[in-house]
């Protein structure tokens, strides 16, 4: 029996979860939840019993010193709650941990029991996969669900994936069978720069989550980290002619595939997002009096702020600033990802998540499925 003493009654709560491991390429998903927990000062109220779900020879505990006293941190999954203020406050239940080694059904049932007790209205699970996507282009972020009604109302893809899966796929199906609306957001990480961290993929996931749940997420230093990372990967690619040629091939394939997407509706959606982020406050895309550049979550480039009442020509996405409008509806064109390390050859596995964009594969370690 779950007792949640000390946890206040929550307002329109949404559970946001991410798990390190197979479905966390570049650590992009787990870092996104960690960012939310840090920016909104989450308070941990529960942790699952590590003995029930983890093989400690696979995920080893760590020892640390606290004022000279040795203590042990056990690998587990923790739940915290944050309240997002504003005119219409709401609460987020953040779930962050490691993909369990065993008893996945019991693991999911325990998380769903917490969701039930807290009155969670929707579960959003973040994942990241490896894909044939260039680091110079927007990160494809796809939103998938097993619920046909949810797919229609929230403009998501209905999953058709068949193949090996991870805890993200299992938890989503468990939510569906329990009658809890659930969505998985997947960011595609370039397989040739797959090592963590990946701030650009993390940024893309947070942008998509922001659109999905209707909350402005403080991004902190992530936009600048993404820009710096893009420059670093550009430099690494320039030093190897084979890598540079391969990236160019991916760019051409990506650009050709996305030509039909530059529609008026797509630009309008990006323009609406652009205007939302210019509202006063500390949210993304705010132009300050000091002349700071507007955030460009797609390509990592910067550009000067536009005059008042910008026209459609200033829409991020019309010039690849935040990527094609698929970033806001789960299609194959979200914000872009990259990593600083060198190329990784011989990816293992090619299965994708449920409806992956462009034949991508969802495994941080070269695996697949969800």
Short mmCIF file of C-alpha atoms in Angstrom, two decimals:
data_model
loop_
_atom_site.label_atom_id
_atom_site.label_comp_id
_atom_site.label_asym_id
_atom_site.label_seq_id
_atom_site.Cartn_x
_atom_site.Cartn_y
_atom_site.Cartn_z
CA UNK A 1 0.00 0.00 0.00
CA UNK A 2 1.35 3.40 -0.97
CA UNK A 3 1.10 6.18 1.57
CA UNK A 4 2.04 9.65 0.40
CA UNK A 5 2.26 11.57 3.63
CA UNK A 6 3.61 15.07 3.18
CA UNK A 7 2.69 15.28 -0.50
CA UNK A 8 0.08 18.02 -0.99
CA UNK A 9 -2.93 17.62 -3.21
CA UNK A 10 -1.65 18.16 -6.73
CA UNK A 11 -3.08 20.46 -9.41
CA UNK A 12 -3.66 18.91 -12.85
CA UNK A 13 -0.59 16.68 -12.40
CA UNK A 14 1.35 15.23 -15.32
CA UNK A 15 3.95 12.51 -14.78
CA UNK A 16 7.16 12.95 -16.80
CA UNK A 17 9.53 9.97 -16.80
CA UNK A 18 12.90 9.05 -18.26
CA UNK A 19 15.24 6.13 -17.69
CA UNK A 20 18.96 5.78 -18.21
CA UNK A 21 20.13 2.93 -20.38
CA UNK A 22 18.84 1.34 -23.55
CA UNK A 23 16.33 4.03 -24.48
CA UNK A 24 18.47 7.04 -23.59
CA UNK A 25 20.88 7.78 -26.46
CA UNK A 26 23.33 10.47 -25.48
CA UNK A 27 21.66 10.61 -22.04
CA UNK A 28 19.31 13.11 -23.69
CA UNK A 29 16.08 11.92 -22.03
CA UNK A 30 17.36 11.42 -18.48
CA UNK A 31 19.16 14.77 -18.67
CA UNK A 32 15.90 16.47 -19.68
CA UNK A 33 14.10 15.22 -16.57
CA UNK A 34 17.12 16.08 -14.42
CA UNK A 35 16.97 19.61 -15.87
CA UNK A 36 13.30 19.97 -14.92
CA UNK A 37 14.03 18.70 -11.42
CA UNK A 38 16.91 21.14 -11.00
CA UNK A 39 15.26 24.22 -12.53
CA UNK A 40 12.02 23.78 -10.59
CA UNK A 41 13.69 22.49 -7.39
CA UNK A 42 11.91 19.17 -7.21
CA UNK A 43 11.39 17.49 -3.84
CA UNK A 44 11.89 13.72 -3.77
CA UNK A 45 9.00 12.00 -2.02
CA UNK A 46 9.51 8.35 -2.94
CA UNK A 47 12.12 5.89 -4.21
CA UNK A 48 11.57 2.36 -5.40
CA UNK A 49 13.30 -0.47 -3.52
CA UNK A 50 16.51 -1.13 -5.45
CA UNK A 51 16.57 -4.77 -4.27
CA UNK A 52 13.37 -5.47 -6.21
CA UNK A 53 14.43 -4.29 -9.65
CA UNK A 54 18.18 -3.96 -10.12
CA UNK A 55 21.09 -6.32 -10.69
CA UNK A 56 23.89 -4.68 -8.76
CA UNK A 57 26.54 -6.37 -10.92
CA UNK A 58 25.07 -4.46 -13.88
CA UNK A 59 24.25 -1.20 -12.10
CA UNK A 60 26.64 -1.02 -9.19
CA UNK A 61 26.06 1.08 -6.06
CA UNK A 62 28.51 3.91 -5.41
CA UNK A 63 30.33 4.88 -2.23
CA UNK A 64 30.85 8.50 -1.18
CA UNK A 65 32.04 10.43 1.85
CA UNK A 66 29.68 12.71 3.74
CA UNK A 67 31.64 14.72 6.32
CA UNK A 68 34.10 11.86 6.56
CA UNK A 69 31.38 9.20 6.89
CA UNK A 70 31.20 6.59 4.14
CA UNK A 71 27.74 6.20 2.61
CA UNK A 72 26.29 4.20 -0.25
CA UNK A 73 23.98 5.36 -3.03
CA UNK A 74 21.96 2.53 -4.53
CA UNK A 75 20.82 2.55 -8.15
CA UNK A 76 17.08 3.06 -8.19
CA UNK A 77 14.20 5.16 -9.52
CA UNK A 78 13.10 8.25 -7.61
CA UNK A 79 9.96 10.34 -7.80
CA UNK A 80 9.83 14.05 -7.10
CA UNK A 81 7.14 16.69 -7.42
CA UNK A 82 7.41 20.26 -8.68
CA UNK A 83 4.81 23.00 -8.81
CA UNK A 84 4.98 25.31 -11.80
CA UNK A 85 3.62 28.73 -10.90
CA UNK A 86 1.93 31.37 -12.99
CA UNK A 87 -1.68 32.27 -13.62
CA UNK A 88 -2.59 28.60 -14.00
CA UNK A 89 -0.28 26.58 -11.76
CA UNK A 90 0.04 22.86 -12.24
CA UNK A 91 2.20 20.10 -10.83
CA UNK A 92 4.63 17.72 -12.45
CA UNK A 93 5.58 14.35 -11.01
CA UNK A 94 9.11 13.65 -12.22
CA UNK A 95 10.31 10.05 -12.46
CA UNK A 96 14.04 9.58 -13.00
CA UNK A 97 16.00 6.39 -12.70
CA UNK A 98 17.66 3.51 -14.48
CA UNK A 99 16.00 0.95 -16.69
CA UNK A 100 15.30 -1.95 -14.31
CA UNK A 101 17.14 -5.25 -14.68
CA UNK A 102 14.15 -7.42 -13.74
CA UNK A 103 10.44 -7.54 -12.81
CA UNK A 104 9.38 -4.94 -15.37
CA UNK A 105 5.67 -5.55 -14.89
CA UNK A 106 5.90 -5.04 -11.15
CA UNK A 107 8.05 -1.96 -11.74
CA UNK A 108 5.44 -0.40 -14.03
CA UNK A 109 2.59 -1.36 -11.70
CA UNK A 110 4.33 0.38 -8.80
CA UNK A 111 4.80 3.57 -10.83
CA UNK A 112 1.16 3.43 -11.93
CA UNK A 113 0.08 3.02 -8.33
CA UNK A 114 1.83 6.28 -7.52
CA UNK A 115 0.19 7.90 -10.54
CA UNK A 116 -3.23 6.73 -9.38
CA UNK A 117 -2.76 7.95 -5.82
CA UNK A 118 -1.53 11.34 -7.02
CA UNK A 119 -4.33 11.80 -9.55
CA UNK A 120 -2.00 11.96 -12.55
CA UNK A 121 -3.91 12.94 -15.69
CA UNK A 122 -1.29 11.96 -18.27
CA UNK A 123 2.09 10.21 -18.40
CA UNK A 124 4.80 11.51 -20.73
CA UNK A 125 7.82 9.26 -21.19
CA UNK A 126 10.97 10.68 -22.75
CA UNK A 127 13.35 8.60 -24.84
CA UNK A 128 16.25 9.06 -27.23
CA UNK A 129 17.34 6.84 -30.09
CA UNK A 130 20.21 6.53 -32.55
CA UNK A 131 19.42 7.57 -36.10
CA UNK A 132 20.75 8.49 -39.51
CA UNK A 133 20.30 12.18 -38.85
CA UNK A 134 22.95 14.88 -39.39
CA UNK A 135 24.08 16.91 -36.41
CA UNK A 136 23.73 20.08 -38.48
CA UNK A 137 19.97 19.75 -38.86
CA UNK A 138 17.06 19.94 -36.41
CA UNK A 139 16.70 16.97 -34.07
CA UNK A 140 13.74 14.86 -35.16
CA UNK A 141 11.38 14.56 -32.18
CA UNK A 142 8.43 12.23 -32.64
CA UNK A 143 5.46 11.88 -30.32
CA UNK A 144 3.78 8.48 -30.27
CA UNK A 145 0.93 6.92 -28.35
CA UNK A 146 -1.02 3.67 -28.24
CA UNK A 147 -4.29 5.55 -27.73
CA UNK A 148 -6.07 6.33 -31.05
CA UNK A 149 -8.17 9.08 -29.44
CA UNK A 150 -5.08 10.71 -27.92
CA UNK A 151 -3.32 10.49 -31.26
CA UNK A 152 -6.13 12.45 -32.90
CA UNK A 153 -6.67 15.07 -30.21
CA UNK A 154 -2.98 15.82 -29.60
CA UNK A 155 -1.75 15.39 -33.18
CA UNK A 156 0.49 12.44 -32.35
CA UNK A 157 1.49 9.32 -34.22
CA UNK A 158 -0.28 6.09 -33.34
CA UNK A 159 2.42 3.52 -32.73
CA UNK A 160 2.85 0.67 -35.21
CA UNK A 161 6.22 -0.53 -33.99
CA UNK A 162 6.96 -4.25 -33.78
CA UNK A 163 10.20 -5.61 -32.36
CA UNK A 164 12.38 -5.53 -29.23
CA UNK A 165 11.41 -2.91 -26.71
CA UNK A 166 12.68 -1.24 -23.56
CA UNK A 167 11.11 -0.01 -20.36
CA UNK A 168 9.74 3.05 -22.20
CA UNK A 169 7.59 0.85 -24.43
CA UNK A 170 6.54 -1.40 -21.55
CA UNK A 171 5.50 1.52 -19.35
CA UNK A 172 3.53 3.12 -22.16
CA UNK A 173 1.60 -0.08 -22.79
CA UNK A 174 1.03 -0.53 -19.05
CA UNK A 175 -0.47 2.96 -18.93
CA UNK A 176 -2.71 2.18 -21.89
CA UNK A 177 -4.03 -1.00 -20.29
CA UNK A 178 -4.59 0.89 -17.03
CA UNK A 179 -6.60 3.58 -18.81
CA UNK A 180 -4.00 6.30 -18.18
CA UNK A 181 -3.29 8.54 -21.22
CA UNK A 182 0.37 8.10 -22.14
CA UNK A 183 2.68 9.67 -24.72
CA UNK A 184 6.29 8.87 -25.58
CA UNK A 185 8.53 11.60 -26.99
CA UNK A 186 11.59 10.38 -28.89
CA UNK A 187 14.58 12.43 -29.97
CA UNK A 188 16.87 11.04 -32.68
CA UNK A 189 20.59 11.36 -31.93
CA UNK A 190 23.17 11.12 -34.77
CA UNK A 191 24.68 7.67 -34.45
CA UNK A 192 28.16 8.91 -35.37
CA UNK A 193 28.24 11.23 -32.34
CA UNK A 194 26.22 9.15 -29.89
CA UNK A 195 28.26 9.55 -26.72
CA UNK A 196 26.75 11.64 -23.92
CA UNK A 197 26.03 14.32 -23.07
CA UNK A 198 23.86 15.67 -25.87
CA UNK A 199 22.48 19.10 -24.88
CA UNK A 200 20.93 19.69 -28.28
CA UNK A 201 18.79 16.55 -28.15
CA UNK A 202 17.86 17.39 -24.55
CA UNK A 203 16.82 20.87 -25.68
CA UNK A 204 14.68 19.41 -28.47
CA UNK A 205 12.88 17.10 -26.05
CA UNK A 206 12.16 19.97 -23.65
CA UNK A 207 10.82 22.13 -26.48
CA UNK A 208 8.48 19.33 -27.55
CA UNK A 209 7.41 18.67 -23.96
CA UNK A 210 6.72 22.39 -23.53
CA UNK A 211 4.34 22.30 -26.49
CA UNK A 212 2.68 19.10 -25.31
CA UNK A 213 1.85 20.13 -21.75
CA UNK A 214 1.46 23.88 -22.34
CA UNK A 215 4.11 25.06 -19.87
CA UNK A 216 7.04 27.38 -20.42
CA UNK A 217 10.18 25.54 -19.38
CA UNK A 218 13.19 27.56 -18.20
CA UNK A 219 16.09 26.39 -20.34
CA UNK A 220 18.99 27.87 -18.40
CA UNK A 221 22.28 27.32 -20.22
CA UNK A 222 21.02 24.58 -22.51
CA UNK A 223 20.69 26.79 -25.62
CA UNK A 224 24.25 28.02 -25.23
CA UNK A 225 25.50 24.48 -24.56
CA UNK A 226 23.78 23.30 -27.72
CA UNK A 227 25.38 26.07 -29.78
CA UNK A 228 28.82 25.33 -28.39
CA UNK A 229 28.32 21.64 -29.03
CA UNK A 230 27.35 22.24 -32.64
CA UNK A 231 30.56 24.19 -33.20
CA UNK A 232 32.59 21.43 -31.58
CA UNK A 233 31.07 18.73 -33.78
CA UNK A 234 31.51 20.91 -36.86
CA UNK A 235 35.20 21.19 -36.07
CA UNK A 236 35.58 17.45 -35.53
CA UNK A 237 33.79 16.69 -38.78
CA UNK A 238 35.95 19.19 -40.68
CA UNK A 239 39.07 17.35 -39.54
CA UNK A 240 37.99 14.08 -41.19
CA UNK A 241 37.07 14.21 -44.86
CA UNK A 242 35.17 10.90 -44.74
CA UNK A 243 33.02 12.08 -41.85
CA UNK A 244 32.42 15.44 -43.55
CA UNK A 245 31.33 13.67 -46.74
CA UNK A 246 29.03 11.36 -44.80
CA UNK A 247 27.43 14.28 -42.97
CA UNK A 248 26.86 16.04 -46.28
CA UNK A 249 25.11 12.93 -47.61
CA UNK A 250 22.82 12.87 -44.57
CA UNK A 251 22.10 16.58 -44.98
CA UNK A 252 21.08 16.16 -48.60
CA UNK A 253 18.81 13.23 -47.78
CA UNK A 254 17.23 15.11 -44.90
CA UNK A 255 16.69 18.32 -46.85
CA UNK A 256 15.14 16.47 -49.77
CA UNK A 257 12.76 14.59 -47.49
CA UNK A 258 11.61 17.79 -45.77
CA UNK A 259 10.99 20.00 -48.80
CA UNK A 260 7.20 19.36 -48.81
CA UNK A 261 6.99 20.35 -45.15
CA UNK A 262 7.60 24.09 -45.67
CA UNK A 263 3.87 24.75 -45.78
CA UNK A 264 1.95 27.79 -44.62
CA UNK A 265 0.43 25.79 -41.77
CA UNK A 266 3.85 24.61 -40.63
CA UNK A 267 5.23 28.16 -40.65
CA UNK A 268 2.18 29.43 -38.77
CA UNK A 269 2.73 26.89 -36.00
CA UNK A 270 6.36 27.92 -35.63
CA UNK A 271 5.37 31.59 -35.64
CA UNK A 272 2.93 31.01 -32.77
CA UNK A 273 5.67 29.28 -30.77
CA UNK A 274 8.05 32.14 -31.56
CA UNK A 275 5.57 34.73 -30.26
CA UNK A 276 4.90 32.75 -27.08
CA UNK A 277 8.59 32.71 -26.30
CA UNK A 278 8.94 36.47 -26.78
CA UNK A 279 6.54 37.16 -23.92
CA UNK A 280 8.09 38.87 -20.88
CA UNK A 281 9.87 36.53 -18.53
CA UNK A 282 12.75 34.13 -18.57
CA UNK A 283 11.31 31.59 -20.97
CA UNK A 284 13.03 30.48 -24.14
CA UNK A 285 13.50 32.89 -27.00
CA UNK A 286 13.26 36.14 -25.00
CA UNK A 287 15.02 39.14 -26.52
CA UNK A 288 16.46 41.30 -23.76
CA UNK A 289 17.31 44.98 -23.66
CA UNK A 290 20.98 44.08 -23.73
CA UNK A 291 20.57 42.77 -27.26
CA UNK A 292 20.91 39.05 -26.52
CA UNK A 293 20.37 36.86 -29.52
CA UNK A 294 17.21 34.87 -29.93
CA UNK A 295 17.53 31.18 -29.13
CA UNK A 296 17.83 28.89 -32.11
CA UNK A 297 17.07 25.43 -30.80
CA UNK A 298 17.30 23.82 -34.17
CA UNK A 299 20.66 24.62 -35.71
CA UNK A 300 22.53 26.06 -32.75
CA UNK A 301 23.16 29.34 -34.59
CA UNK A 302 22.32 32.76 -33.21
CA UNK A 303 20.78 35.78 -34.85
CA UNK A 304 19.87 39.29 -33.72
CA UNK A 305 16.37 40.00 -32.43
CA UNK A 306 13.81 41.32 -34.89
CA UNK A 307 11.95 44.63 -34.55
CA UNK A 308 8.56 44.82 -32.89
CA UNK A 309 5.65 43.03 -34.55
CA UNK A 310 7.79 40.61 -36.58
CA UNK A 311 6.36 39.46 -39.87
CA UNK A 312 6.26 35.90 -41.18
CA UNK A 313 9.73 36.32 -42.64
CA UNK A 314 11.13 36.26 -39.08
CA UNK A 315 9.51 32.97 -38.19
CA UNK A 316 12.03 30.50 -36.78
CA UNK A 317 11.62 27.56 -39.10
CA UNK A 318 11.19 29.69 -42.21
CA UNK A 319 15.00 29.83 -42.28
CA UNK A 320 15.71 26.62 -40.35
CA UNK A 321 16.08 28.51 -37.06
CA UNK A 322 14.07 26.13 -34.97
CA UNK A 323 13.55 23.51 -37.58
CA UNK A 324 10.51 22.51 -39.60
CA UNK A 325 7.18 22.52 -37.87
CA UNK A 326 7.38 18.77 -37.31
CA UNK A 327 9.19 19.70 -34.10
CA UNK A 328 5.87 20.84 -32.70
CA UNK A 329 3.76 18.00 -33.93
CA UNK A 330 5.98 15.01 -33.52
CA UNK A 331 7.00 14.55 -37.14
CA UNK A 332 10.47 14.10 -38.51
CA UNK A 333 11.78 17.61 -38.22
CA UNK A 334 12.25 18.81 -34.61
CA UNK A 335 15.32 20.61 -33.18
CA UNK A 336 18.76 19.06 -33.90
CA UNK A 337 21.15 16.83 -31.97
CA UNK A 338 24.81 16.25 -31.86
CA UNK A 339 27.64 15.03 -29.73
CA UNK A 340 31.29 16.05 -29.49
CA UNK A 341 32.88 12.68 -29.90
CA UNK A 342 34.15 11.07 -33.06
CA UNK A 343 32.28 8.75 -35.39
CA UNK A 344 30.91 5.46 -34.18
CA UNK A 345 31.06 2.72 -36.77
CA UNK A 346 29.04 -0.44 -37.01
CA UNK A 347 25.86 0.38 -35.12
CA UNK A 348 24.17 -2.66 -33.72
CA UNK A 349 20.49 -3.05 -34.28
CA UNK A 350 18.25 -1.09 -36.57
CA UNK A 351 14.85 -1.44 -35.01
CA UNK A 352 13.20 1.84 -34.17
CA UNK A 353 10.79 2.98 -31.52
CA UNK A 354 7.12 2.98 -32.22
CA UNK A 355 7.01 5.01 -35.44
CA UNK A 356 10.59 6.33 -35.41
CA UNK A 357 11.38 9.20 -37.74
CA UNK A 358 13.34 8.25 -40.80
CA UNK A 359 14.27 4.70 -39.86
CA UNK A 360 16.06 5.58 -36.65
CA UNK A 361 16.94 3.21 -33.84
CA UNK A 362 16.27 4.04 -30.20
CA UNK A 363 19.17 2.77 -28.20
CA UNK A 364 21.78 4.75 -26.35
CA UNK A 365 24.11 1.82 -26.68
CA UNK A 366 23.42 0.95 -30.28
CA UNK A 367 20.37 -1.21 -29.57
CA UNK A 368 16.80 -0.65 -30.57
CA UNK A 369 13.13 -0.84 -29.85
CA UNK A 370 11.00 0.57 -27.12
#
